[in-house]
Amino acid sequence: MESTDDIIFELDRESRLTAIFGAWIESSEVNTDFFIGKTAAEIFPEGIAEVHMMNSEIALSGEQTTHEWSFGEEVNQKHYSINLSPIFDEEGLVTGLVGIGRDSTKLKETEEALRRSRDDLLLTMSRLLKVKDPYTVDHQRKVERISTAI
């Protein structure tokens, strides 16, 4: 598990980290001992910990849950998709959670680039239509404004 780029972790019934794995540990300045025994509220700043705690509660009720998490500023911002699954004992009771955090930064950047390209394409097409047939485009805009006003 140490060779994966994913963050793999286990939580107990009190949402305290009991294990954490992944290649990212070697490249970070933080030792795994920093995390062990702590909850999200003890690791993350206020406002960020709540989403982690809320999803832990959902998983502790027996449901798998996935949430997005981002941190950092603008250019250095990182995005993660966190999947939490309950760990059941032989009697079907939840004894803890296993989580996998996958870096989705490149995916988010690609989605944003596609959104910008789509917006640019729509703007270009709109301008081309107006140049080619200004009456139709203006008429369509007036109809759209009237329909949204109704």
C-alpha atoms as a printed R data frame, in Angstrom:
    type eleno elety resid chain resno       x       y       z
1   ATOM     1    CA   MET     A     1   0.000   0.000   0.000
2   ATOM     2    CA   GLU     A     2   2.976   2.285   0.423
3   ATOM     3    CA   SER     A     3   3.532   2.439  -3.342
4   ATOM     4    CA   THR     A     4   0.093   3.779  -4.292
5   ATOM     5    CA   ASP     A     5  -0.506   7.461  -4.959
6   ATOM     6    CA   ASP     A     6  -3.877   7.118  -3.222
7   ATOM     7    CA   ILE     A     7  -4.326   7.929   0.450
8   ATOM     8    CA   ILE     A     8  -5.554   4.779   2.188
9   ATOM     9    CA   PHE     A     9  -6.667   5.020   5.792
10  ATOM    10    CA   GLU     A    10  -8.688   3.337   8.533
11  ATOM    11    CA   LEU     A    11 -10.857   4.971  11.168
12  ATOM    12    CA   ASP     A    12 -12.270   3.458  14.355
13  ATOM    13    CA   ARG     A    13 -15.872   3.903  15.599
14  ATOM    14    CA   GLU     A    14 -14.939   7.312  17.051
15  ATOM    15    CA   SER     A    15 -13.607   8.419  13.631
16  ATOM    16    CA   ARG     A    16 -10.020   8.389  14.887
17  ATOM    17    CA   LEU     A    17  -7.311   7.413  12.411
18  ATOM    18    CA   THR     A    18  -5.860   4.012  13.225
19  ATOM    19    CA   ALA     A    19  -3.777   3.537  10.059
20  ATOM    20    CA   ILE     A    20  -2.720   5.606   7.058
21  ATOM    21    CA   PHE     A    21  -0.811   4.539   3.938
22  ATOM    22    CA   GLY     A    22   0.377   5.816   0.566
23  ATOM    23    CA   ALA     A    23   3.426   7.041  -1.304
24  ATOM    24    CA   TRP     A    24   2.445  10.658  -0.563
25  ATOM    25    CA   ILE     A    25   3.698  10.198   3.012
26  ATOM    26    CA   GLU     A    26   7.302   9.940   1.860
27  ATOM    27    CA   SER     A    27   7.067  13.168  -0.130
28  ATOM    28    CA   SER     A    28   5.300  15.105   2.623
29  ATOM    29    CA   GLU     A    29   6.861  16.802   5.592
30  ATOM    30    CA   VAL     A    30   4.447  15.116   7.998
31  ATOM    31    CA   ASN     A    31   5.053  11.789   9.730
32  ATOM    32    CA   THR     A    32   2.188   9.270   9.978
33  ATOM    33    CA   ASP     A    33   2.407   9.548  13.780
34  ATOM    34    CA   PHE     A    34   0.942  13.044  13.420
35  ATOM    35    CA   PHE     A    35  -2.346  11.522  12.168
36  ATOM    36    CA   ILE     A    36  -2.730   8.358  14.247
37  ATOM    37    CA   GLY     A    37  -5.316   8.639  17.026
38  ATOM    38    CA   LYS     A    38  -6.737  11.940  15.760
39  ATOM    39    CA   THR     A    39 -10.115  12.840  14.285
40  ATOM    40    CA   ALA     A    40 -10.653  15.129  11.305
41  ATOM    41    CA   ALA     A    41 -11.545  17.910  13.765
42  ATOM    42    CA   GLU     A    42  -8.077  17.573  15.314
43  ATOM    43    CA   ILE     A    43  -6.270  17.528  11.962
44  ATOM    44    CA   PHE     A    44  -8.121  20.017   9.758
45  ATOM    45    CA   PRO     A    45  -9.102  23.641  10.377
46  ATOM    46    CA   GLU     A    46 -12.661  24.520  11.333
47  ATOM    47    CA   GLY     A    47 -14.898  24.578   8.291
48  ATOM    48    CA   ILE     A    48 -12.978  21.805   6.550
49  ATOM    49    CA   ALA     A    49 -13.278  19.105   9.209
50  ATOM    50    CA   GLU     A    50 -17.097  19.163   9.157
51  ATOM    51    CA   VAL     A    51 -17.449  17.566   5.711
52  ATOM    52    CA   HIS     A    52 -15.118  14.749   6.773
53  ATOM    53    CA   MET     A    53 -16.947  14.200  10.067
54  ATOM    54    CA   MET     A    54 -20.356  14.240   8.366
55  ATOM    55    CA   ASN     A    55 -19.274  11.601   5.849
56  ATOM    56    CA   SER     A    56 -17.734   9.492   8.620
57  ATOM    57    CA   GLU     A    57 -21.109   9.496  10.393
58  ATOM    58    CA   ILE     A    58 -22.831   8.330   7.198
59  ATOM    59    CA   ALA     A    59 -20.322   5.497   6.738
60  ATOM    60    CA   LEU     A    60 -20.552   4.538  10.428
61  ATOM    61    CA   SER     A    61 -24.295   4.055   9.888
62  ATOM    62    CA   GLY     A    62 -23.413   1.327   7.367
63  ATOM    63    CA   GLU     A    63 -23.515   3.228   4.072
64  ATOM    64    CA   GLN     A    64 -20.670   3.798   1.659
65  ATOM    65    CA   THR     A    65 -20.116   7.489   0.923
66  ATOM    66    CA   THR     A    66 -18.022   9.558  -1.472
67  ATOM    67    CA   HIS     A    67 -17.219  13.239  -1.164
68  ATOM    68    CA   GLU     A    68 -14.970  15.790  -2.823
69  ATOM    69    CA   TRP     A    69 -12.379  17.698  -0.875
70  ATOM    70    CA   SER     A    70 -10.168  20.576  -2.026
71  ATOM    71    CA   PHE     A    71  -7.413  22.485  -0.289
72  ATOM    72    CA   GLY     A    72  -4.770  25.039  -1.173
73  ATOM    73    CA   GLU     A    73  -4.905  28.308  -3.048
74  ATOM    74    CA   GLU     A    74  -5.568  28.909  -6.759
75  ATOM    75    CA   VAL     A    75  -2.552  27.532  -8.653
76  ATOM    76    CA   ASN     A    76  -1.523  25.131  -5.878
77  ATOM    77    CA   GLN     A    77  -5.041  23.866  -5.166
78  ATOM    78    CA   LYS     A    78  -5.416  20.086  -4.873
79  ATOM    79    CA   HIS     A    79  -8.652  18.127  -5.263
80  ATOM    80    CA   TYR     A    80  -9.417  14.711  -3.816
81  ATOM    81    CA   SER     A    81 -12.279  12.273  -4.105
82  ATOM    82    CA   ILE     A    82 -12.691  10.484  -0.774
83  ATOM    83    CA   ASN     A    83 -14.495   7.133  -0.624
84  ATOM    84    CA   LEU     A    84 -15.458   5.840   2.832
85  ATOM    85    CA   SER     A    85 -16.749   2.316   3.410
86  ATOM    86    CA   PRO     A    86 -17.837   0.656   6.643
87  ATOM    87    CA   ILE     A    87 -15.915  -2.321   8.020
88  ATOM    88    CA   PHE     A    88 -18.305  -4.960   9.363
89  ATOM    89    CA   ASP     A    89 -17.641  -7.704  11.913
90  ATOM    90    CA   GLU     A    90 -19.041 -11.258  11.699
91  ATOM    91    CA   GLU     A    91 -22.339 -10.102  13.235
92  ATOM    92    CA   GLY     A    92 -22.805  -7.297  10.703
93  ATOM    93    CA   LEU     A    93 -21.926  -4.488  13.107
94  ATOM    94    CA   VAL     A    94 -19.765  -1.591  11.918
95  ATOM    95    CA   THR     A    95 -16.392  -1.732  13.663
96  ATOM    96    CA   GLY     A    96 -14.697   1.057  11.741
97  ATOM    97    CA   LEU     A    97 -14.158   2.578   8.329
98  ATOM    98    CA   VAL     A    98 -11.740   2.237   5.457
99  ATOM    99    CA   GLY     A    99 -11.120   5.256   3.261
100 ATOM   100    CA   ILE     A   100  -9.432   5.834  -0.061
101 ATOM   101    CA   GLY     A   101  -8.526   9.334  -1.177
102 ATOM   102    CA   ARG     A   102  -7.714   9.731  -4.853
103 ATOM   103    CA   ASP     A   103  -6.110  12.870  -6.291
104 ATOM   104    CA   SER     A   104  -8.631  14.280  -8.785
105 ATOM   105    CA   THR     A   105  -6.752  17.534  -9.472
106 ATOM   106    CA   LYS     A   106  -5.977  16.755 -13.127
107 ATOM   107    CA   LEU     A   107  -9.593  15.701 -13.713
108 ATOM   108    CA   LYS     A   108 -10.889  18.965 -12.196
109 ATOM   109    CA   GLU     A   109  -8.445  21.004 -14.297
110 ATOM   110    CA   THR     A   110  -9.556  19.153 -17.440
111 ATOM   111    CA   GLU     A   111 -13.235  19.710 -16.584
112 ATOM   112    CA   GLU     A   112 -12.601  23.438 -16.129
113 ATOM   113    CA   ALA     A   113 -10.696  23.656 -19.434
114 ATOM   114    CA   LEU     A   114 -13.588  21.887 -21.190
115 ATOM   115    CA   ARG     A   115 -16.089  24.304 -19.613
116 ATOM   116    CA   ARG     A   116 -14.064  27.292 -20.820
117 ATOM   117    CA   SER     A   117 -13.764  25.791 -24.314
118 ATOM   118    CA   ARG     A   118 -17.501  25.135 -24.440
119 ATOM   119    CA   ASP     A   119 -18.269  28.699 -23.340
120 ATOM   120    CA   ASP     A   120 -15.860  30.090 -25.951
121 ATOM   121    CA   LEU     A   121 -17.433  27.906 -28.641
122 ATOM   122    CA   LEU     A   122 -20.970  29.004 -27.725
123 ATOM   123    CA   LEU     A   123 -19.931  32.660 -27.753
124 ATOM   124    CA   THR     A   124 -18.252  32.258 -31.150
125 ATOM   125    CA   MET     A   125 -21.283  30.465 -32.586
126 ATOM   126    CA   SER     A   126 -23.588  33.167 -31.249
127 ATOM   127    CA   ARG     A   127 -21.464  35.880 -32.846
128 ATOM   128    CA   LEU     A   128 -21.370  34.009 -36.158
129 ATOM   129    CA   LEU     A   129 -25.144  33.609 -36.182
130 ATOM   130    CA   LYS     A   130 -25.630  37.288 -35.443
131 ATOM   131    CA   VAL     A   131 -23.340  38.282 -38.310
132 ATOM   132    CA   LYS     A   132 -25.021  35.836 -40.672
133 ATOM   133    CA   ASP     A   133 -28.632  36.495 -39.667
134 ATOM   134    CA   PRO     A   134 -29.027  39.334 -37.157
135 ATOM   135    CA   TYR     A   135 -32.846  39.351 -37.361
136 ATOM   136    CA   THR     A   136 -33.234  35.707 -36.309
137 ATOM   137    CA   VAL     A   137 -30.765  35.944 -33.444
138 ATOM   138    CA   ASP     A   138 -32.279  39.157 -32.048
139 ATOM   139    CA   HIS     A   139 -35.766  37.719 -32.428
140 ATOM   140    CA   GLN     A   140 -34.732  34.550 -30.560
141 ATOM   141    CA   ARG     A   141 -33.240  36.622 -27.726
142 ATOM   142    CA   LYS     A   142 -36.437  38.685 -27.412
143 ATOM   143    CA   VAL     A   143 -38.559  35.531 -27.291
144 ATOM   144    CA   GLU     A   144 -36.220  34.066 -24.665
145 ATOM   145    CA   ARG     A   145 -36.438  37.212 -22.489
146 ATOM   146    CA   ILE     A   146 -40.227  37.259 -22.751
147 ATOM   147    CA   SER     A   147 -40.527  33.558 -21.915
148 ATOM   148    CA   THR     A   148 -38.313  33.879 -18.829
149 ATOM   149    CA   ALA     A   149 -40.276  36.930 -17.679
150 ATOM   150    CA   ILE     A   150 -43.579  35.039 -17.831
